[in-house]
CSV table of C-alpha atoms in Angstrom, one decimal:
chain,number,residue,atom,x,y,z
H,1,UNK,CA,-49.1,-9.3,-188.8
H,2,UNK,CA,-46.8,-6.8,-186.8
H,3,UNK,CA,-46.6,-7.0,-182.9
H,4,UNK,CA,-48.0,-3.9,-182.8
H,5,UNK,CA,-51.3,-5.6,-184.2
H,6,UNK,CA,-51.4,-8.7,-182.5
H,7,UNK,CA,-51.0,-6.3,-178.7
H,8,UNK,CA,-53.8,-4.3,-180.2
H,9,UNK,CA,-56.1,-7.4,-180.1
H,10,UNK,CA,-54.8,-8.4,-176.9
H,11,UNK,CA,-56.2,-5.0,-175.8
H,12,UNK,CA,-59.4,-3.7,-177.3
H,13,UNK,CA,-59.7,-0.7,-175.0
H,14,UNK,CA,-56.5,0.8,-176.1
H,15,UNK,CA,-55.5,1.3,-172.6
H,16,UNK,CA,-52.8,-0.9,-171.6
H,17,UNK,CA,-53.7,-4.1,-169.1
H,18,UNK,CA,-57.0,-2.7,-167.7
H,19,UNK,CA,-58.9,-4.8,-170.4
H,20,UNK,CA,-57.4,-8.3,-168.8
H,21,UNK,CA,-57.7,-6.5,-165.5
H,22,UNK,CA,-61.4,-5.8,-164.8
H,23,UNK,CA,-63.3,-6.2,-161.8
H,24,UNK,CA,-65.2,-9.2,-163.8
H,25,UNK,CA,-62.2,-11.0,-163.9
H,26,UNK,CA,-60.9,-10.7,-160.1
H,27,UNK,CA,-64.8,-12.3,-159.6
H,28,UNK,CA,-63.3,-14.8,-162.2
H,29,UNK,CA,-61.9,-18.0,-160.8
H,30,UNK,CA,-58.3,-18.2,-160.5
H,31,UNK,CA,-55.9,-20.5,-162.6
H,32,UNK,CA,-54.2,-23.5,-161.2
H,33,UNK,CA,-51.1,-21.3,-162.4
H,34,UNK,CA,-50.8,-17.4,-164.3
H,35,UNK,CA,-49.7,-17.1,-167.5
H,36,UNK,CA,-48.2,-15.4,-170.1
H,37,UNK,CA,-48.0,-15.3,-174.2
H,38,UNK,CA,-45.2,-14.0,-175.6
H,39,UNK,CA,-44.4,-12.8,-179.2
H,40,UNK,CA,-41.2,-13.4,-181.8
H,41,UNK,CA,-40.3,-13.6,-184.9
H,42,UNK,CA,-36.9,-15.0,-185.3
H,43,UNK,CA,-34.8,-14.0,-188.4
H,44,UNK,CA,-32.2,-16.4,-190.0
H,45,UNK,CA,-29.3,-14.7,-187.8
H,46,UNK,CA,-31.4,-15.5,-184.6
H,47,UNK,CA,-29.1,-16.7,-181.1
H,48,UNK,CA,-30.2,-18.1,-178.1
H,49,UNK,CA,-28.6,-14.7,-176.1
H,50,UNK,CA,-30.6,-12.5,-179.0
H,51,UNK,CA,-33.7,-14.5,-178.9
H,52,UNK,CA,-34.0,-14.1,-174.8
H,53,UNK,CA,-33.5,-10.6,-175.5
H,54,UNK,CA,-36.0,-9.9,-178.0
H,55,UNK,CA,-39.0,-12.1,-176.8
H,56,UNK,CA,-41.4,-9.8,-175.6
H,57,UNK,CA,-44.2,-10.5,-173.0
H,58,UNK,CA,-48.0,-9.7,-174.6
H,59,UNK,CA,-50.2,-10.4,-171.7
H,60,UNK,CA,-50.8,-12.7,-168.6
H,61,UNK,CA,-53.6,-14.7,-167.2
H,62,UNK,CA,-54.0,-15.6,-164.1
H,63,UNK,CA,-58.1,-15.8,-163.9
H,64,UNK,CA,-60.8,-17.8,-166.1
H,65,UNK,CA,-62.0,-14.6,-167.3
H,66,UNK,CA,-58.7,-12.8,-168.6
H,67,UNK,CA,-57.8,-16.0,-170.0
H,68,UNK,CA,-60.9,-16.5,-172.2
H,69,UNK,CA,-60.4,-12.6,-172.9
H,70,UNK,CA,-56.9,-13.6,-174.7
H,71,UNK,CA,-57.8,-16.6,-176.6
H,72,UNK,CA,-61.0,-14.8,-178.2
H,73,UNK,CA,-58.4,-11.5,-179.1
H,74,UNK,CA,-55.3,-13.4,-180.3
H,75,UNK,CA,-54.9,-13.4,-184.1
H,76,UNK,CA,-56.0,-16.4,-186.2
H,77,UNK,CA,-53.3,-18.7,-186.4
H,78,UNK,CA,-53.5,-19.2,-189.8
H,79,UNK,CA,-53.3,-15.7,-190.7
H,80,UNK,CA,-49.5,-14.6,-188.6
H,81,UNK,CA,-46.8,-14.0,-191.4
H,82,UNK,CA,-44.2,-17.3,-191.9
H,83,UNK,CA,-41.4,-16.9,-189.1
H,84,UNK,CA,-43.7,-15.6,-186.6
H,85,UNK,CA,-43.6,-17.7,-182.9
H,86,UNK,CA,-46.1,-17.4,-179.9
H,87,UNK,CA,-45.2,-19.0,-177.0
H,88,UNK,CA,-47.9,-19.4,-174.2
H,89,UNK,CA,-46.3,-20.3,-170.8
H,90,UNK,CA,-46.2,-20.5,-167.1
H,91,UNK,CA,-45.6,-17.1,-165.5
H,92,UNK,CA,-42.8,-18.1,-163.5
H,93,UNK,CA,-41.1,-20.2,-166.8
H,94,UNK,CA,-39.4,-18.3,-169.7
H,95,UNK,CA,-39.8,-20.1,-173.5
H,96,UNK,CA,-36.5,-21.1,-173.7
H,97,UNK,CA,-34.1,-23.9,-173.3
H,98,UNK,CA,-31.7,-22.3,-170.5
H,99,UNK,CA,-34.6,-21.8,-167.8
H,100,UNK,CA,-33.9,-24.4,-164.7
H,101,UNK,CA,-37.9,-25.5,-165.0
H,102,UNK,CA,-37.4,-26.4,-168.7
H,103,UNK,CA,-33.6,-27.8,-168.4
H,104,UNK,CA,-34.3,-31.4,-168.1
H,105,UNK,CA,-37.1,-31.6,-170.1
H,106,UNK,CA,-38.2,-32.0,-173.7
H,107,UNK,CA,-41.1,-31.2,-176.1
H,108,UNK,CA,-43.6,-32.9,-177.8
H,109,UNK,CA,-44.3,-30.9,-181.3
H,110,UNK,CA,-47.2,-31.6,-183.9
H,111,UNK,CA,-46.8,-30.3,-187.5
H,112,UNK,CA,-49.5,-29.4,-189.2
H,113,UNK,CA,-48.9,-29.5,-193.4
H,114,UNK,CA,-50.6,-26.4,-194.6
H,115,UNK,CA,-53.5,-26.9,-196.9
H,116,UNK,CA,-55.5,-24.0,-196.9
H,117,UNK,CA,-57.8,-24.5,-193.9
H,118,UNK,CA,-57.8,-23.0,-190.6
H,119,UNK,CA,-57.1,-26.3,-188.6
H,120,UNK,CA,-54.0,-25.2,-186.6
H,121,UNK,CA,-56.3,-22.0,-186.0
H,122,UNK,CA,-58.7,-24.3,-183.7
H,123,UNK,CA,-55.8,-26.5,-182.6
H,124,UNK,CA,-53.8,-23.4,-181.1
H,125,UNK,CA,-56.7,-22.7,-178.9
H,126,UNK,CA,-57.2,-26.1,-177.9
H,127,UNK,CA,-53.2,-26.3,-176.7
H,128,UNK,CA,-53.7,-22.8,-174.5
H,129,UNK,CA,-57.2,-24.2,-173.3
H,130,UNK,CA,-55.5,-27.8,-172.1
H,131,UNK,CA,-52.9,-25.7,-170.2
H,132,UNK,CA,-55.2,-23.0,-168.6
H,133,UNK,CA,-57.6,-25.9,-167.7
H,134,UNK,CA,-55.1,-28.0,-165.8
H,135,UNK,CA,-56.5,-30.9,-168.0
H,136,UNK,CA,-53.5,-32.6,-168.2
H,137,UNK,CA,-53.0,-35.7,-165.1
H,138,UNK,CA,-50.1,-33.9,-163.8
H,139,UNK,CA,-50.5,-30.4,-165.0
H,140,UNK,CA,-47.0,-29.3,-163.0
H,141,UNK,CA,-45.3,-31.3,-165.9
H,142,UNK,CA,-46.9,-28.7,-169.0
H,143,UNK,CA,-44.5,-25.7,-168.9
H,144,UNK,CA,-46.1,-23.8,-172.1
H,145,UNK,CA,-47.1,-24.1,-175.7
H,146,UNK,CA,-45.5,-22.6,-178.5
H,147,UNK,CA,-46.8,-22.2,-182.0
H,148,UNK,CA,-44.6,-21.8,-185.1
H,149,UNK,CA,-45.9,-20.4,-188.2
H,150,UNK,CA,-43.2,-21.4,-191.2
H,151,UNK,CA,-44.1,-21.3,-194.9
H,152,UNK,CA,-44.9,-25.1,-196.0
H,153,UNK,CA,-45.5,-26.7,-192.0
H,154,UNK,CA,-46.9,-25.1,-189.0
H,155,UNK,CA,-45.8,-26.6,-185.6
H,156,UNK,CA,-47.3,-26.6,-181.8
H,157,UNK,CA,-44.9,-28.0,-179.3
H,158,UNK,CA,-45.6,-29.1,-175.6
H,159,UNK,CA,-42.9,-27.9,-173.7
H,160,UNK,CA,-42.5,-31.0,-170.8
H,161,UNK,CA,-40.6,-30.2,-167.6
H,162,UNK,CA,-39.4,-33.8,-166.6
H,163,UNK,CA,-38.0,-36.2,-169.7
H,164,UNK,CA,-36.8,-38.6,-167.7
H,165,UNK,CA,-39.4,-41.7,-168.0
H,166,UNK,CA,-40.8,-42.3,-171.5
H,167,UNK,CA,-43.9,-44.1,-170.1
H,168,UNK,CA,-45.2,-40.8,-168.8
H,169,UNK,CA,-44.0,-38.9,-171.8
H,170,UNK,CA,-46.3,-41.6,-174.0
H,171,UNK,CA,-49.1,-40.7,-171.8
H,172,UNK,CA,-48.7,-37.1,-172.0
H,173,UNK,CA,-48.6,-37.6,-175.8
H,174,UNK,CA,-51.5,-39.7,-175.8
H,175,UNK,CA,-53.6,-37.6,-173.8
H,176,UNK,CA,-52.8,-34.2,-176.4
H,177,UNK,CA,-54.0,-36.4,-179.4
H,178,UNK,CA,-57.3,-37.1,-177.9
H,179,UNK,CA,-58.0,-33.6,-176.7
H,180,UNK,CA,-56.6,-31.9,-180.1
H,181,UNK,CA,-58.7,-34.8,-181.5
H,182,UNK,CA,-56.1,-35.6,-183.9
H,183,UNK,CA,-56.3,-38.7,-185.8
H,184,UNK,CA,-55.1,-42.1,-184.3
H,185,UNK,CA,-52.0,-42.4,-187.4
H,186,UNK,CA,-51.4,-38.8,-186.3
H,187,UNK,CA,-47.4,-38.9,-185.1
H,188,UNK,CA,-46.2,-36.6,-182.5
H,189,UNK,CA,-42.2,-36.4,-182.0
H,190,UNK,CA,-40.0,-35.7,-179.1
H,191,UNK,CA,-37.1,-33.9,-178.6
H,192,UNK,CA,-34.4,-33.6,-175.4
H,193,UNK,CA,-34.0,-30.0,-174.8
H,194,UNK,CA,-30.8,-31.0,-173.9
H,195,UNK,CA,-30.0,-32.8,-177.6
H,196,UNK,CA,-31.2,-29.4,-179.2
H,197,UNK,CA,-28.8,-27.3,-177.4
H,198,UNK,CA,-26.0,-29.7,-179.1
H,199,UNK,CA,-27.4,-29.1,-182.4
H,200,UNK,CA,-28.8,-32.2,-182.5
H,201,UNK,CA,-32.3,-33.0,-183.7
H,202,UNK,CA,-33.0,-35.8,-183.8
H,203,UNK,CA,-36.3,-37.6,-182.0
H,204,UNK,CA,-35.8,-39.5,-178.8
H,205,UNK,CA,-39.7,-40.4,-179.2
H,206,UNK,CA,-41.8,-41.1,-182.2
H,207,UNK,CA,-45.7,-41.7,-180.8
């Protein structure tokens, strides 16, 4: 699915912003925070400068309306084209490692085997909804979501603001396996953004 598609479900009427823009939704409540989802699909000679430059901004939320808008017009999960990225975050935070809010921070990723079903579908909706809702205990710490579609395992990551004390990192953790409703052997792993700017990739949690 090109971007051209996915910012043609984003906007039914064809006319821009208006559709997450209506009246109905300044009667809306507000978000704790706006947001906005953004689009790539990196390629196998992808940089960090090239990747800034080519994510492109899809649409932002800042009212309960708009939001549920977007997540009933983004594409099924299941059906985006291996390589393809979303990234739903904070309107003041970019999706990548160099942004000050995301600097000392880490992520928390789930991969999801493929098998056929449409399970990362419902669990891609259930991420936005978690970080929309404010759900989390200390929602200030949730920068974004991203999901990433590759050919053999799909991945969601929490993007975490603050990795500096692993017992609220295991809580975080905890609480997104309960509301994903994944199983209780289900393993998340973390990652330093920090140790992936090194090249390094290995897990500084396993929960």
């Amino acid at each position: 699915m090109t971007l051209l598609c996915i910012e043609k479900n984003l906007d039914s009427t064809g006319s821009g912003t208006p559709s997450l823009t209506s009246e109905a939704a300044k009667q809306s409540y507000p978000l704790k925070y706006p947001w906005t989802m953004y689009y790539d699909t990196p390629n196998k000679r992808t940089t960090q400068e090239n990747y800034n430059t080519n994510l492109q901004a899809l649409a932002t939320v800042d009212y309960v309306y708009t939001a549920c808008y977007m997540i009933q017009n983004i594409p099924d999960a299941s059906e985006l084209p291996s390589g393809t990225s979303l990234s739903f975050f904070r309107s003041d935070i970019k999706p990548s490692w160099e942004d000050s809010h995301n600097a000392n921070g880490g992520k928390w990723t789930c991969s999801i085997h493929k098998d056929g079903s449409k399970k990362i579908s419902k669990l891609w909706k259930d991420a936005i909804f978690s970080c929309i809702g404010s759900e989390y205990e200390h929602p200030e710490t949730i920068n974004g979501v991203v999901l990433s579609i590759r050919q053999k395992t799909d991945r969601i990551a929490f993007w975490i603001s603050d990795a500096s004390h692993d017992d609220a990192l295991k809580h975080i953790a905890s609480f997104i396996k309960t509301y994903l409703e994944l199983p209780a052997d289900f393993t998340l792993s973390f990652q330093l953004h920090a140790d992936a700017l090194k090249g390094n990739s290995r897990d500084h949690l396993i929960f």
